[in-house]
């Protein structure tokens, strides 16, 4: 287990090295940054992190936290970026609310799950790969989702008083809504 009086933990590797969390080890720290060369980062134990950011040179990122966390800026890295080469998937899971306050750019598939929901106020892009919102999703700001030809799926409800832009000129993706859509672009949404 990694716990202590540390406010920011940065896990860094170079080349094709990977970061993998072993067995039942947990990370308990307010701010976590992960950075790899072309290797993947897999941190899927019962972590307790408040803020999370990651950058890879093409490897994927998979992160789980028990209580909910925010994708934001940590130690000068903003959001999540695996956009350098193909294969940079992003899988974000939490037992609480998953909050995207900063953007996610992936060159692979993106899967987002928050047991108590997903709050999103930042853009998500993929390189012709799928984007799945597996939980009830609330827009907390204007959002653009651009997946090229990759499918977008909202597996539950979608709400929030902000505008949602899906795709850009020339995209050929399909978007599936499996739950109710309410209040988009209503009120202060611009």
PDB file of N, CA and C in Angstrom, residues 26-28 44-49 63-69 93-97 115-116:
ATOM      1  N   UNK A  26      -2.771  -0.612  -2.667  1.00  0.00           N
ATOM      2  CA  UNK A  26      -3.631   0.545  -2.926  1.00  0.00           C
ATOM      3  C   UNK A  26      -2.798   1.819  -2.925  1.00  0.00           C
ATOM      4  N   UNK A  27      -3.301   2.816  -3.619  1.00  0.00           N
ATOM      5  CA  UNK A  27      -2.682   4.144  -3.631  1.00  0.00           C
ATOM      6  C   UNK A  27      -3.671   5.107  -3.002  1.00  0.00           C
ATOM      7  N   UNK A  28      -3.242   5.773  -1.943  1.00  0.00           N
ATOM      8  CA  UNK A  28      -4.076   6.761  -1.259  1.00  0.00           C
ATOM      9  C   UNK A  28      -3.299   8.072  -1.236  1.00  0.00           C
ATOM     10  N   UNK A  44      -5.612  -0.659 -11.037  1.00  0.00           N
ATOM     11  CA  UNK A  44      -7.006  -1.078 -10.897  1.00  0.00           C
ATOM     12  C   UNK A  44      -7.360  -1.639  -9.526  1.00  0.00           C
ATOM     13  N   UNK A  45      -6.590  -1.306  -8.496  1.00  0.00           N
ATOM     14  CA  UNK A  45      -6.932  -1.767  -7.150  1.00  0.00           C
ATOM     15  C   UNK A  45      -7.891  -0.768  -6.499  1.00  0.00           C
ATOM     16  N   UNK A  46      -8.146  -0.943  -5.224  1.00  0.00           N
ATOM     17  CA  UNK A  46      -9.076  -0.074  -4.505  1.00  0.00           C
ATOM     18  C   UNK A  46      -8.379   1.214  -4.080  1.00  0.00           C
ATOM     19  N   UNK A  47      -8.066   2.056  -5.050  1.00  0.00           N
ATOM     20  CA  UNK A  47      -7.345   3.298  -4.799  1.00  0.00           C
ATOM     21  C   UNK A  47      -8.258   4.367  -4.217  1.00  0.00           C
ATOM     22  N   UNK A  48      -7.635   5.372  -3.600  1.00  0.00           N
ATOM     23  CA  UNK A  48      -8.363   6.522  -3.078  1.00  0.00           C
ATOM     24  C   UNK A  48      -7.592   7.777  -3.475  1.00  0.00           C
ATOM     25  N   UNK A  49      -7.974   8.338  -4.623  1.00  0.00           N
ATOM     26  CA  UNK A  49      -7.299   9.488  -5.213  1.00  0.00           C
ATOM     27  C   UNK A  49      -8.358  10.556  -5.481  1.00  0.00           C
ATOM     28  N   UNK A  63      -7.648   2.995 -14.978  1.00  0.00           N
ATOM     29  CA  UNK A  63      -7.575   3.448 -13.587  1.00  0.00           C
ATOM     30  C   UNK A  63      -8.899   3.203 -12.877  1.00  0.00           C
ATOM     31  N   UNK A  64      -8.812   2.677 -11.625  1.00  0.00           N
ATOM     32  CA  UNK A  64      -9.984   2.470 -10.778  1.00  0.00           C
ATOM     33  C   UNK A  64      -9.745   3.120  -9.420  1.00  0.00           C
ATOM     34  N   UNK A  65     -10.800   3.756  -8.899  1.00  0.00           N
ATOM     35  CA  UNK A  65     -10.770   4.376  -7.583  1.00  0.00           C
ATOM     36  C   UNK A  65     -12.084   4.058  -6.886  1.00  0.00           C
ATOM     37  N   UNK A  66     -12.042   3.791  -5.594  1.00  0.00           N
ATOM     38  CA  UNK A  66     -13.245   3.364  -4.885  1.00  0.00           C
ATOM     39  C   UNK A  66     -14.244   4.481  -4.610  1.00  0.00           C
ATOM     40  N   UNK A  67     -13.777   5.734  -4.470  1.00  0.00           N
ATOM     41  CA  UNK A  67     -14.645   6.799  -3.958  1.00  0.00           C
ATOM     42  C   UNK A  67     -15.069   7.858  -4.960  1.00  0.00           C
ATOM     43  N   UNK A  68     -14.549   7.843  -6.154  1.00  0.00           N
ATOM     44  CA  UNK A  68     -14.805   8.914  -7.107  1.00  0.00           C
ATOM     45  C   UNK A  68     -13.592   9.813  -7.203  1.00  0.00           C
ATOM     46  N   UNK A  69     -13.351  10.343  -8.399  1.00  0.00           N
ATOM     47  CA  UNK A  69     -12.196  11.203  -8.609  1.00  0.00           C
ATOM     48  C   UNK A  69     -12.449  12.133  -9.778  1.00  0.00           C
ATOM     49  N   UNK A  93     -12.771   3.961 -14.220  1.00  0.00           N
ATOM     50  CA  UNK A  93     -13.847   3.395 -13.407  1.00  0.00           C
ATOM     51  C   UNK A  93     -13.753   3.923 -11.993  1.00  0.00           C
ATOM     52  N   UNK A  94     -14.900   4.035 -11.340  1.00  0.00           N
ATOM     53  CA  UNK A  94     -14.912   4.434  -9.935  1.00  0.00           C
ATOM     54  C   UNK A  94     -16.167   3.923  -9.242  1.00  0.00           C
ATOM     55  N   UNK A  95     -16.028   3.705  -7.939  1.00  0.00           N
ATOM     56  CA  UNK A  95     -17.178   3.343  -7.119  1.00  0.00           C
ATOM     57  C   UNK A  95     -18.008   4.551  -6.751  1.00  0.00           C
ATOM     58  N   UNK A  96     -17.554   5.742  -7.111  1.00  0.00           N
ATOM     59  CA  UNK A  96     -18.284   6.979  -6.848  1.00  0.00           C
ATOM     60  C   UNK A  96     -18.592   7.697  -8.140  1.00  0.00           C
ATOM     61  N   UNK A  97     -18.419   9.022  -8.143  1.00  0.00           N
ATOM     62  CA  UNK A  97     -18.671   9.833  -9.337  1.00  0.00           C
ATOM     63  C   UNK A  97     -17.362  10.081 -10.082  1.00  0.00           C
ATOM     64  N   UNK A 115     -20.051   4.596 -10.630  1.00  0.00           N
ATOM     65  CA  UNK A 115     -21.184   3.938  -9.986  1.00  0.00           C
ATOM     66  C   UNK A 115     -22.289   4.923  -9.642  1.00  0.00           C
ATOM     67  N   UNK A 116     -21.919   6.128  -9.193  1.00  0.00           N
ATOM     68  CA  UNK A 116     -22.929   7.142  -8.878  1.00  0.00           C
ATOM     69  C   UNK A 116     -23.040   8.189  -9.977  1.00  0.00           C
TER      70      UNK A 116
END
